[in-house]
Amino acid sequence: MSWLLPAAVAVPLVGAALTLVVGRRLLPQRLIAGSSIAFLFGAAVTLLLAVEEGAPIVSQLGGWPAPAGISLVADRFSTFVLATSAGMLVAVFVYAIAQLGRDALDWWFHAKYLVLASGVALSLLTGDLFNLFVGFEVMLVASYVLLTVKTDRREIRATISYVVINLLASAFFLVLIAIVYGATGTLNLADLAGRVADLPTGVADAISLLMLAVFGIKAALFPLFMWLPDSYPTAPTPVTAIFAGLLTKVGMAIVIRTQTLLGPTDGPSTVLLWVAGATMVVGVLGAIAQNDIKRILSFHIVSQIGYMAMGLAFVTVAGVAASVLFLVNQVVVKTGLFLIAGIVEREQGTGALSRSGGMLQRRPVVAALFAPLALSIAGIPPFGGFVPKLGLVQAGLEADQGGIIAVSLAVSLLTLFSMTKIWSAAFWGDPVPEAGRAGPGMIGATALVVAAAIAVTFVAGPAMELSTSIATDLLSSDGYVSSVLEAAP
Amino acid sequence: MSITILALASGLAGLGTYLILQRLLTRIIIGLGLISHGANLLIFYASASTGESPLIGGDDALADPLPQALVLTAIVITFAVTALLLALALRSYLLTGTDAVEDDREDRRIGGAE
């Protein structure tokens, strides 16, 4: 089974190379890209089912034992996030194909998309800090190209700030690697977990905070989020949707992994609590001020990241479990919301709320897809977003953190308010002239994502159980550490 | 020796920070290059050990090869991304006729400046 780990990373990369070999012919490109993404999804689900009951599956690359070689690790956490992400990759790919034609995502799209998928898989599966750097770079370089390839004059500045800030984050990552390697002499995460405990408090705190800053930029935590609402809305819809669903969440997954494995685990983290609160508030206030659907949703990405940081900050099983479930739920919901925003833009020719209206009358099916996601992101029962939010509040009450709970509930209300703003401007009112029509492929792919988001409600019990066992694994990292270090090459 | 490397690394990082804060894209790119060189030097400063060439079958006092592998990988990645950024800068110049990074219009509109 362990061969699936390197295969999950390699198959999309090989697929990317093959799509370039077949040239600009779209059909073979789609077949190659589609089967590579489907393989990644299948591999992720197989791994999730395999590790759900048992120990993590470890693959030692090159046959070197850990910590000398590079380990790929599939545990419950990484496979849960990877399986959800890969599912979204499949849905968005279908949407992108349906959008081809007039909104033309051309031949260049497939190779970049596959490289991005490979980077996501490597970042989530790797058990080595420097390999994580490489995984992030693979993911980011693909995202740079996807974001910039169709830009016009207005948009190029936003993409430049995205590239520059991420390059700066990569430089900080190198500094982090220098300090970690200098202090401990290892970069294997499992090996590090044992050695960080022996470091002087000052060095350990510095490493923990530097990790928070480096991965915080990728995850768009306050105050390092300002690049996100600028750059995301400028890309074509499938690209924005996959960025919104995956990139920040992968960043956040790494924050959760590194903070639980290497950070202090004795009591709530004050830094993270403040960061979480500020991220939520600033994100939602930014969303309220905006007029463009995609920009509103981009600010909500930031705001929702705050909730994940909040659960992590409690450093309790209940808190981390709610965070993990929240993260996975957001991967689905955010992808879906951006796909719908793309449909609205397509039909009306604009994403500006002031020039929208009447979608409910013209395309009731789109409204029916939007409503459950909007209510889910605001945390209204019985929709999917309610379960992790309830978990967060309960965990906060257990951890005696009344302040942050009050903030999070207020932010939920404001989230609902800005969703109503989209609803009343774009879906109610008199229809604006039709600019285009979203095909059945676009609607169908979006409906799949929405169905997955709604399904969370029906499997809330098992999902919460899985998240709780993930949180238990994360907080007592012994299982992870021993299975990596003892795995045969 | 080691204090020289440290001074050099922080000097590069400082210069790079100054350049990144400028509006001209070419300066930003040069600044990013300097900062990543600073980071690479820091990897050496923090972790390099002196010794014989690390070959199998050598003496006991071998140098640690890992920092060199790390720096080499980092240089290659930075090189590729810098090339991409330069292409982007050229594109920006062709589209806008200037090398400066503009303000975000939507931001200014919502902020009430326009």
Coordinates of C-alpha atoms in Angstrom, one line a residue:
Chain A
M1 CA 0.0 0.0 0.0
S2 CA 2.9 2.4 0.7
W3 CA 3.6 2.7 -3.0
L4 CA 0.5 4.8 -3.3
L5 CA 2.1 7.7 -1.5
P6 CA 4.9 8.5 -4.0
A7 CA 2.4 7.6 -6.8
A8 CA -0.1 10.2 -5.6
V9 CA 2.6 12.8 -6.0
A10 CA 4.3 11.5 -9.1
V11 CA 1.3 10.5 -11.3
P12 CA -0.1 14.1 -11.7
L13 CA 3.5 15.3 -12.4
V14 CA 4.0 12.7 -15.1
G15 CA 0.6 13.6 -16.4
A16 CA 1.6 17.2 -16.6
A17 CA 4.6 16.2 -18.7
L18 CA 2.5 14.1 -20.9
T19 CA -0.1 16.8 -21.6
L20 CA 2.8 18.9 -22.9
V21 CA 4.0 16.0 -25.1
V22 CA 0.6 15.7 -26.9
G23 CA 0.8 19.3 -27.8
R24 CA -2.2 21.6 -28.1
R25 CA -4.8 18.9 -28.9
L26 CA -7.4 19.3 -26.2
L27 CA -9.0 15.8 -26.1
P28 CA -5.9 13.8 -25.3
Q29 CA -4.9 16.5 -22.8
R30 CA -8.3 16.2 -21.0
L31 CA -8.0 12.5 -21.0
I32 CA -4.6 12.5 -19.5
A33 CA -5.4 15.3 -17.0
G34 CA -8.7 13.7 -16.0
S35 CA -7.3 10.3 -15.4
S36 CA -4.4 11.7 -13.4
I37 CA -6.7 13.7 -11.1
A38 CA -9.0 10.7 -10.8
F39 CA -6.1 8.5 -9.8
L40 CA -5.1 11.1 -7.2
F41 CA -8.6 11.0 -5.8
G42 CA -8.7 7.3 -5.8
A43 CA -5.3 7.0 -4.1
A44 CA -6.3 9.5 -1.4
V45 CA -9.6 7.7 -0.6
T46 CA -7.9 4.3 -0.6
L47 CA -5.3 5.7 1.8
L48 CA -7.9 7.3 4.0
L49 CA -9.8 4.0 4.3
A50 CA -6.6 2.1 5.0
V51 CA -5.3 4.4 7.8
E52 CA -8.7 5.2 9.3
E53 CA -8.6 2.2 11.6
G54 CA -4.9 1.5 11.7
A55 CA -1.5 3.1 12.0
P56 CA -0.1 5.7 9.6
I57 CA 1.3 4.4 6.3
V58 CA 4.9 5.5 5.7
S59 CA 7.0 5.4 2.6
Q60 CA 10.7 6.0 2.9
L61 CA 11.9 7.5 -0.4
G62 CA 15.0 6.1 -1.9
G63 CA 15.2 3.2 0.6
W64 CA 16.9 5.3 3.3
P65 CA 15.5 4.8 6.8
A66 CA 14.2 7.9 8.6
P67 CA 15.5 10.4 9.6
A68 CA 18.3 10.1 7.0
G69 CA 15.9 9.8 4.1
I70 CA 12.8 11.6 3.2
S71 CA 9.6 10.1 4.5
L72 CA 6.1 10.4 3.0
V73 CA 3.5 9.9 5.7
A74 CA -0.2 9.2 5.3
D75 CA -2.0 9.5 8.6
R76 CA -5.7 10.2 9.2
F77 CA -5.2 13.9 9.1
S78 CA -3.2 14.2 5.9
T79 CA -5.4 11.7 4.0
F80 CA -8.7 13.2 5.2
V81 CA -7.6 16.7 3.9
L82 CA -6.0 15.2 0.8
A83 CA -9.1 13.1 -0.1
T84 CA -11.4 16.1 0.2
S85 CA -9.0 18.3 -1.7
A86 CA -8.7 15.7 -4.5
G87 CA -12.5 15.5 -4.7
M88 CA -12.6 19.2 -5.3
L89 CA -9.9 18.9 -7.9
V90 CA -12.0 16.5 -9.8
A91 CA -15.2 18.6 -9.6
V92 CA -13.4 21.8 -10.6
F93 CA -11.8 20.0 -13.5
V94 CA -15.2 19.0 -14.8
Y95 CA -16.4 22.6 -14.4
A96 CA -13.3 23.9 -16.2
I97 CA -13.9 21.6 -19.2
A98 CA -17.5 22.7 -19.3
Q99 CA -16.4 26.3 -19.3
L100 CA -14.0 25.7 -22.2
G101 CA -15.4 26.9 -25.4
R102 CA -16.1 30.6 -25.1
D103 CA -14.5 31.3 -21.7
A104 CA -11.6 29.3 -23.0
L105 CA -9.2 27.9 -20.5
D106 CA -6.8 26.8 -23.1
W107 CA -4.3 24.0 -23.6
W108 CA -1.9 25.5 -21.1
F109 CA -4.4 24.9 -18.3
H110 CA -4.0 21.2 -17.9
A111 CA -0.3 21.0 -17.2
K112 CA -0.4 23.7 -14.6
Y113 CA -3.5 22.2 -12.9
L114 CA -1.7 18.9 -12.6
V115 CA 1.4 20.4 -11.2
L116 CA -0.7 22.2 -8.6
A117 CA -2.4 18.9 -7.7
S118 CA 1.0 17.2 -7.3
G119 CA 2.2 20.1 -5.1
V120 CA -0.9 19.8 -2.9
A121 CA -0.4 16.1 -2.5
L122 CA 3.3 16.5 -1.7
S123 CA 2.7 19.3 0.8
L124 CA 0.2 17.2 2.7
L125 CA 1.9 13.9 2.6
T126 CA 5.5 14.9 3.3
G127 CA 7.1 14.2 6.6
D128 CA 10.2 16.4 6.1
L129 CA 10.5 20.1 6.5
F130 CA 12.6 20.8 3.4
N131 CA 10.5 18.5 1.3
L132 CA 7.5 20.6 2.5
F133 CA 9.4 23.7 1.2
V134 CA 9.7 21.9 -2.2
G135 CA 6.0 20.9 -2.1
F136 CA 4.9 24.4 -1.4
E137 CA 7.1 25.7 -4.2
V138 CA 5.7 23.2 -6.7
M139 CA 2.2 24.2 -5.7
L140 CA 3.0 27.9 -5.7
V141 CA 4.9 28.0 -9.0
A142 CA 1.9 26.4 -10.7
S143 CA -0.4 28.9 -9.0
Y144 CA 1.7 31.8 -10.2
V145 CA 1.3 30.8 -13.8
L146 CA -2.4 29.9 -13.4
L147 CA -3.0 33.3 -11.9
T148 CA -1.0 35.4 -14.3
V149 CA -1.4 33.8 -17.6
K150 CA -4.7 35.5 -18.6
T151 CA -4.2 38.9 -16.8
D152 CA -4.9 42.2 -18.5
R153 CA -3.6 45.6 -17.5
R154 CA -5.9 46.1 -14.5
E155 CA -5.1 42.7 -13.0
I156 CA -1.4 42.4 -13.4
R157 CA -0.5 44.4 -10.3
A158 CA -2.6 42.1 -8.1
T159 CA -0.8 39.1 -9.4
I160 CA 2.5 40.7 -8.9
S161 CA 1.8 41.3 -5.2
Y162 CA 0.8 37.7 -4.9
V163 CA 4.0 36.4 -6.4
V164 CA 6.2 38.8 -4.5
I165 CA 4.6 38.1 -1.1
N166 CA 4.8 34.4 -1.6
L167 CA 8.5 34.6 -2.6
L168 CA 9.2 36.5 0.5
A169 CA 7.4 33.8 2.5
S170 CA 9.6 31.3 0.8
A171 CA 12.7 33.2 1.9
F172 CA 11.4 33.2 5.5
F173 CA 10.8 29.5 5.1
L174 CA 14.5 29.0 4.3
V175 CA 15.4 31.1 7.4
L176 CA 13.2 28.8 9.4
I177 CA 14.9 25.7 7.9
A178 CA 18.3 27.2 8.7
I179 CA 17.4 27.8 12.3
V180 CA 15.7 24.4 12.8
Y181 CA 18.6 22.5 11.2
G182 CA 21.2 24.5 13.1
A183 CA 19.4 24.0 16.4
T184 CA 18.4 20.3 16.1
G185 CA 20.5 18.8 13.2
T186 CA 17.4 17.2 11.6
L187 CA 14.6 18.2 9.3
N188 CA 12.4 15.1 9.6
L189 CA 9.2 16.2 11.3
A190 CA 8.9 13.1 13.4
D191 CA 12.5 13.3 14.5
L192 CA 12.1 17.0 15.2
A193 CA 9.1 16.4 17.5
G194 CA 11.4 14.6 19.9
R195 CA 14.3 17.0 19.7
V196 CA 12.4 20.3 19.9
A197 CA 11.4 19.4 23.5
D198 CA 15.0 19.5 24.5
L199 CA 15.8 22.9 23.1
P200 CA 16.1 26.0 25.3
T201 CA 12.7 27.8 25.7
G202 CA 13.9 30.8 23.7
V203 CA 14.9 28.8 20.6
A204 CA 11.8 26.6 20.8
D205 CA 9.5 29.7 21.0
A206 CA 11.4 31.4 18.1
I207 CA 10.9 28.3 15.9
S208 CA 7.3 28.0 16.8
L209 CA 6.6 31.7 16.1
L210 CA 8.6 31.7 12.9
M211 CA 6.6 28.6 11.7
L212 CA 3.4 30.5 12.5
A213 CA 4.6 33.5 10.4
V214 CA 5.8 31.4 7.5
F215 CA 2.7 29.2 7.2
G216 CA 0.5 32.1 8.3
I217 CA 1.4 33.9 5.1
K218 CA 0.3 30.9 3.1
A219 CA -2.8 30.4 5.2
A220 CA -3.7 34.2 5.1
L221 CA -3.8 34.7 8.9
F222 CA -4.0 38.2 10.2
P223 CA -1.9 40.4 9.7
L224 CA -0.5 38.5 6.7
F225 CA -3.6 38.1 4.6
M226 CA -3.7 41.4 2.6
W227 CA -2.4 39.7 -0.6
L228 CA -5.3 37.3 -0.8
P229 CA -8.4 39.5 -1.5
D230 CA -6.4 41.4 -4.1
S231 CA -5.2 38.6 -6.2
Y232 CA -7.7 35.7 -6.0
P233 CA -10.6 37.4 -7.8
T234 CA -8.5 38.3 -10.9
A235 CA -8.1 34.7 -12.1
P236 CA -10.5 32.6 -14.2
T237 CA -13.2 31.0 -12.1
P238 CA -12.0 27.4 -12.0
V239 CA -8.5 28.7 -10.9
T240 CA -10.0 31.0 -8.2
A241 CA -12.2 28.2 -7.0
I242 CA -9.4 25.8 -6.6
F243 CA -7.1 28.4 -5.0
A244 CA -9.9 29.3 -2.6
G245 CA -10.7 25.7 -1.8
L246 CA -7.2 24.3 -1.5
L247 CA -4.2 26.7 -1.2
T248 CA -5.0 28.5 2.1
K249 CA -6.5 25.3 3.6
V250 CA -3.3 23.4 2.8
G251 CA -1.4 26.3 4.5
M252 CA -3.7 26.0 7.5
A253 CA -3.4 22.2 7.5
I254 CA 0.4 22.6 7.8
V255 CA -0.1 25.2 10.6
I256 CA -2.2 22.6 12.5
R257 CA 0.4 19.9 11.8
T258 CA 3.5 21.9 12.8
Q259 CA 1.9 23.6 15.8
T260 CA 0.6 20.4 17.3
L261 CA 3.8 18.5 16.5
L262 CA 6.5 21.1 17.2
G263 CA 4.8 23.9 19.0
P264 CA 4.0 24.2 22.8
T265 CA 1.1 22.0 23.7
D266 CA 0.6 23.0 27.4
G267 CA -2.5 25.2 27.5
P268 CA -4.2 27.6 25.2
S269 CA -1.9 29.7 22.9
T270 CA -2.5 33.4 23.5
V271 CA -0.8 34.5 20.3
L272 CA -3.0 32.2 18.2
L273 CA -6.1 33.3 20.0
W274 CA -5.5 37.0 19.2
V275 CA -4.5 36.1 15.7
A276 CA -7.6 34.0 15.3
G277 CA -9.9 36.8 16.6
A278 CA -8.3 39.5 14.5
T279 CA -8.4 37.3 11.3
M280 CA -12.1 36.7 11.8
V281 CA -13.1 40.3 12.5
V282 CA -10.9 42.0 9.8
G283 CA -11.9 39.4 7.2
V284 CA -15.6 39.8 7.7
L285 CA -15.5 43.6 7.9
G286 CA -13.5 43.6 4.6
A287 CA -16.2 41.4 3.1
I288 CA -19.0 43.7 4.1
A289 CA -17.2 46.7 2.5
Q290 CA -16.8 45.1 -0.9
N291 CA -19.1 45.3 -4.0
D292 CA -17.9 42.4 -6.1
I293 CA -19.0 38.8 -5.4
K294 CA -15.6 37.2 -5.8
R295 CA -14.0 39.9 -3.6
I296 CA -16.6 39.4 -0.9
L297 CA -16.0 35.7 -1.0
S298 CA -12.2 36.2 -0.9
F299 CA -12.5 38.2 2.3
H300 CA -14.6 35.4 3.7
I301 CA -11.7 33.0 3.0
V302 CA -9.6 35.1 5.4
S303 CA -12.4 35.3 8.0
Q304 CA -13.0 31.5 8.0
I305 CA -9.3 30.8 8.4
G306 CA -9.7 32.6 11.8
Y307 CA -12.1 29.9 13.0
M308 CA -9.6 27.2 12.2
A309 CA -6.9 29.0 14.1
M310 CA -9.3 29.5 17.0
G311 CA -9.9 25.8 17.5
L312 CA -6.2 25.1 17.2
A313 CA -5.5 27.8 19.8
F314 CA -7.4 26.0 22.5
V315 CA -4.9 23.1 22.2
T316 CA -7.5 20.6 23.4
V317 CA -8.8 17.5 21.6
A318 CA -12.3 19.1 21.1
G319 CA -10.8 22.3 19.8
V320 CA -8.4 20.7 17.3
A321 CA -11.1 18.3 16.2
A322 CA -13.5 21.1 15.4
S323 CA -10.7 22.9 13.6
V324 CA -10.0 19.9 11.4
L325 CA -13.7 19.4 10.5
F326 CA -14.1 23.1 9.9
L327 CA -11.1 23.0 7.5
V328 CA -12.4 20.1 5.5
N329 CA -15.9 21.6 5.4
Q330 CA -14.5 24.9 4.2
V331 CA -12.5 23.2 1.4
V332 CA -15.9 22.0 0.0
V333 CA -18.0 25.1 0.7
K334 CA -15.5 27.7 -0.5
T335 CA -14.9 25.8 -3.8
G336 CA -18.7 25.6 -4.3
L337 CA -19.3 29.3 -3.6
F338 CA -16.6 30.4 -6.1
L339 CA -18.0 28.1 -8.7
I340 CA -21.4 29.7 -8.2
A341 CA -19.9 33.1 -8.3
G342 CA -18.4 32.1 -11.7
I343 CA -21.8 31.1 -13.0
V344 CA -23.4 34.4 -11.8
E345 CA -20.6 36.3 -13.5
R346 CA -21.0 34.2 -16.7
E347 CA -24.8 34.9 -16.9
Q348 CA -24.6 38.6 -16.0
G349 CA -21.3 39.5 -17.5
T350 CA -20.1 41.1 -14.3
G351 CA -19.5 40.2 -10.6
A352 CA -20.3 43.7 -9.4
L353 CA -23.3 43.6 -7.1
S354 CA -24.5 47.0 -8.2
R355 CA -25.0 45.8 -11.7
S356 CA -26.5 42.4 -10.8
G357 CA -30.0 41.2 -10.1
G358 CA -32.8 38.7 -10.9
M359 CA -30.8 35.4 -10.8
L360 CA -33.6 33.8 -8.8
Q361 CA -36.1 34.6 -11.4
R362 CA -34.0 33.6 -14.4
R363 CA -32.0 30.7 -13.0
P364 CA -33.7 29.3 -9.9
V365 CA -31.4 26.3 -9.9
V366 CA -28.3 28.5 -9.3
A367 CA -30.1 30.2 -6.4
A368 CA -31.0 26.7 -5.0
L369 CA -27.3 25.8 -5.2
F370 CA -26.2 29.1 -3.6
A371 CA -28.6 29.2 -0.6
P372 CA -27.4 26.0 1.3
L373 CA -23.7 27.1 0.9
A374 CA -24.4 30.6 2.1
L375 CA -26.3 29.3 5.1
S376 CA -23.6 26.7 5.7
I377 CA -20.7 29.3 5.8
A378 CA -22.7 31.4 8.2
G379 CA -23.2 28.3 10.4
I380 CA -27.0 28.1 10.3
P381 CA -28.3 24.6 11.3
P382 CA -28.9 22.1 9.8
F383 CA -26.3 23.0 7.1
G384 CA -22.8 21.6 7.1
G385 CA -21.1 24.6 8.6
F386 CA -23.1 24.3 11.8
V387 CA -21.5 21.2 13.1
P388 CA -17.8 22.4 13.3
K389 CA -19.0 25.8 14.6
L390 CA -20.9 24.1 17.4
G391 CA -17.8 22.0 18.1
L392 CA -15.7 25.2 18.3
V393 CA -18.1 26.9 20.7
Q394 CA -18.3 23.8 22.9
A395 CA -14.5 23.4 22.9
G396 CA -14.2 27.1 23.8
L397 CA -16.6 26.8 26.7
E398 CA -14.6 23.8 28.0
A399 CA -11.3 25.7 27.6
D400 CA -13.0 28.7 29.4
Q401 CA -12.4 31.1 26.5
G402 CA -15.6 33.2 26.6
G403 CA -14.1 36.2 24.8
I404 CA -13.2 34.5 21.6
I405 CA -16.5 32.7 21.5
A406 CA -18.3 36.0 21.7
V407 CA -16.2 37.3 18.8
S408 CA -16.8 34.2 16.7
L409 CA -20.5 34.3 17.1
A410 CA -20.6 38.0 16.3
V411 CA -18.6 37.3 13.1
S412 CA -21.0 34.6 12.2
L413 CA -23.8 37.1 12.2
L414 CA -21.8 39.5 10.1
T415 CA -21.1 36.6 7.7
L416 CA -24.8 36.0 7.4
F417 CA -25.3 39.7 6.7
S418 CA -22.8 39.8 3.8
M419 CA -24.3 36.6 2.4
T420 CA -27.7 38.3 2.5
K421 CA -26.1 41.2 0.6
I422 CA -25.1 38.9 -2.2
W423 CA -28.5 37.2 -2.2
S424 CA -30.5 40.4 -2.3
A425 CA -28.3 42.1 -4.9
A426 CA -27.6 39.2 -7.3
F427 CA -30.6 36.9 -6.8
W428 CA -33.5 39.2 -6.0
G429 CA -34.6 42.2 -8.0
D430 CA -35.2 42.7 -11.7
P431 CA -33.1 40.6 -14.1
V432 CA -30.3 42.4 -15.8
P433 CA -29.7 41.6 -19.5
E434 CA -28.4 38.1 -20.1
A435 CA -24.7 38.1 -21.0
G436 CA -24.2 34.3 -21.4
R437 CA -25.5 31.0 -20.2
A438 CA -23.8 28.5 -18.0
G439 CA -23.9 25.0 -19.5
P440 CA -25.1 21.9 -17.8
G441 CA -21.5 20.8 -17.1
M442 CA -20.9 23.9 -15.0
I443 CA -24.1 23.5 -13.1
G444 CA -23.6 19.8 -12.7
A445 CA -20.1 20.1 -11.3
T446 CA -21.2 22.8 -8.9
A447 CA -24.2 20.6 -7.9
L448 CA -21.8 17.8 -7.0
V449 CA -19.8 20.1 -4.8
V450 CA -23.0 21.4 -3.1
A451 CA -24.2 17.9 -2.6
A452 CA -20.9 17.1 -0.9
A453 CA -21.3 20.1 1.3
I454 CA -24.8 19.2 2.3
A455 CA -23.8 15.6 2.9
V456 CA -21.6 16.7 5.8
T457 CA -24.8 17.3 7.8
F458 CA -25.9 13.7 7.3
V459 CA -22.6 12.2 8.2
A460 CA -22.0 14.7 11.0
G461 CA -21.6 12.0 13.7
P462 CA -19.0 9.8 11.9
A463 CA -17.2 12.9 10.6
M464 CA -16.9 14.3 14.1
E465 CA -15.7 11.0 15.4
L466 CA -13.0 10.9 12.7
S467 CA -12.0 14.4 13.5
T468 CA -11.8 13.6 17.2
S469 CA -9.5 10.7 16.5
I470 CA -7.5 12.9 14.2
A471 CA -7.2 15.5 17.0
T472 CA -6.2 12.8 19.5
D473 CA -3.4 11.6 17.1
L474 CA -2.2 15.2 16.5
L475 CA -2.0 16.2 20.1
S476 CA -0.3 13.0 21.3
S477 CA 2.1 12.7 18.5
D478 CA 3.7 9.5 19.7
G479 CA 1.9 7.3 17.1
Y480 CA 3.0 9.5 14.2
V481 CA 6.6 9.8 15.5
S482 CA 7.1 6.0 16.2
S483 CA 5.5 4.9 13.0
V484 CA 7.7 7.2 10.9
L485 CA 11.0 6.4 12.7
E486 CA 10.3 2.7 12.9
A487 CA 9.0 2.2 9.4
A488 CA 11.2 -0.1 7.3
P489 CA 12.6 1.5 4.1
Chain B
M1 CA 34.9 33.8 9.5
S2 CA 31.5 33.0 10.8
I3 CA 30.8 36.5 12.0
T4 CA 31.6 37.8 8.5
I5 CA 29.0 35.4 7.0
L6 CA 26.4 36.5 9.6
A7 CA 27.1 40.2 8.9
L8 CA 26.9 39.5 5.2
A9 CA 23.6 37.6 5.5
S10 CA 21.9 40.3 7.6
G11 CA 23.3 43.0 5.3
L12 CA 21.8 41.3 2.2
A13 CA 18.5 40.9 4.0
G14 CA 18.5 44.5 5.0
L15 CA 19.3 45.7 1.5
G16 CA 16.7 43.4 0.0
T17 CA 14.1 44.7 2.4
Y18 CA 14.8 48.3 1.3
L19 CA 14.6 47.3 -2.3
I20 CA 11.3 45.4 -1.9
L21 CA 9.7 48.5 -0.4
Q22 CA 10.2 50.4 -3.6
R23 CA 7.6 50.8 -6.3
L24 CA 9.7 49.8 -9.3
L25 CA 9.4 46.1 -10.1
T26 CA 13.0 45.7 -11.2
R27 CA 14.1 46.8 -7.7
I28 CA 11.7 44.5 -6.1
I29 CA 13.0 41.5 -8.1
I30 CA 16.6 42.4 -7.2
G31 CA 15.6 42.8 -3.6
L32 CA 14.0 39.3 -3.5
G33 CA 17.2 37.9 -5.0
L34 CA 19.3 39.5 -2.3
I35 CA 17.0 38.3 0.5
S36 CA 17.0 34.7 -0.7
H37 CA 20.8 34.9 -0.9
G38 CA 20.8 36.1 2.7
A39 CA 18.6 33.2 3.7
N40 CA 21.0 30.7 1.9
L41 CA 24.0 32.2 3.7
L42 CA 22.1 31.8 6.9
I43 CA 21.6 28.1 6.2
F44 CA 25.4 27.8 5.9
Y45 CA 26.1 29.9 8.9
A46 CA 23.6 28.0 11.1
S47 CA 24.4 24.5 10.0
A48 CA 27.6 24.0 8.0
S49 CA 30.4 22.0 9.6
T50 CA 33.9 21.9 8.3
G51 CA 35.6 18.7 7.4
E52 CA 36.7 16.4 4.6
S53 CA 34.6 15.8 1.5
P54 CA 31.6 13.7 2.5
L55 CA 32.4 10.5 0.5
I56 CA 31.6 7.0 1.6
G57 CA 34.7 5.4 3.0
G58 CA 36.3 8.7 4.0
D59 CA 37.7 9.7 7.4
D60 CA 35.6 10.4 10.5
A61 CA 35.7 14.2 10.2
L62 CA 33.4 14.6 7.3
A63 CA 31.6 17.8 6.4
D64 CA 27.8 17.7 6.6
P65 CA 26.6 17.5 3.0
L66 CA 22.9 18.3 3.8
P67 CA 23.2 22.1 4.0
Q68 CA 24.8 22.2 0.6
A69 CA 22.0 20.1 -0.9
L70 CA 19.4 22.4 0.7
V71 CA 21.1 25.6 -0.6
L72 CA 21.5 24.2 -4.0
T73 CA 17.8 23.2 -4.2
A74 CA 16.8 26.6 -2.9
I75 CA 19.0 28.4 -5.4
V76 CA 17.5 26.5 -8.3
I77 CA 14.0 27.2 -7.1
T78 CA 14.7 30.9 -6.6
F79 CA 16.4 31.0 -10.1
A80 CA 13.3 29.6 -11.8
V81 CA 10.9 31.9 -9.9
T82 CA 13.0 34.9 -10.6
A83 CA 12.9 34.1 -14.3
L84 CA 9.1 33.9 -14.0
L85 CA 8.9 37.2 -12.2
L86 CA 11.1 38.9 -14.8
A87 CA 8.8 37.7 -17.5
L88 CA 5.9 39.1 -15.5
A89 CA 7.7 42.4 -15.1
L90 CA 8.2 42.6 -18.9
R91 CA 4.5 41.8 -19.4
S92 CA 3.5 44.5 -16.9
Y93 CA 5.8 46.9 -18.7
L94 CA 4.3 46.0 -22.1
L95 CA 0.8 46.3 -20.7
T96 CA 1.1 49.5 -18.7
G97 CA 4.1 51.2 -20.2
T98 CA 5.7 51.6 -16.8
D99 CA 7.8 49.6 -14.4
A100 CA 6.0 50.8 -11.3
V101 CA 3.4 48.7 -9.5
E102 CA 0.0 50.6 -9.6
D103 CA -2.6 51.0 -6.8
D104 CA -5.6 48.7 -6.8
R105 CA -8.4 50.6 -8.4
E106 CA -11.2 48.6 -6.7
D107 CA -9.6 49.3 -3.3
R108 CA -9.3 53.0 -4.0
R109 CA -12.9 53.1 -5.2
I110 CA -14.2 51.4 -2.1
G111 CA -12.0 53.5 0.1
G112 CA -13.6 56.6 -1.4
A113 CA -10.4 58.0 -3.0
E114 CA -11.9 57.9 -6.5

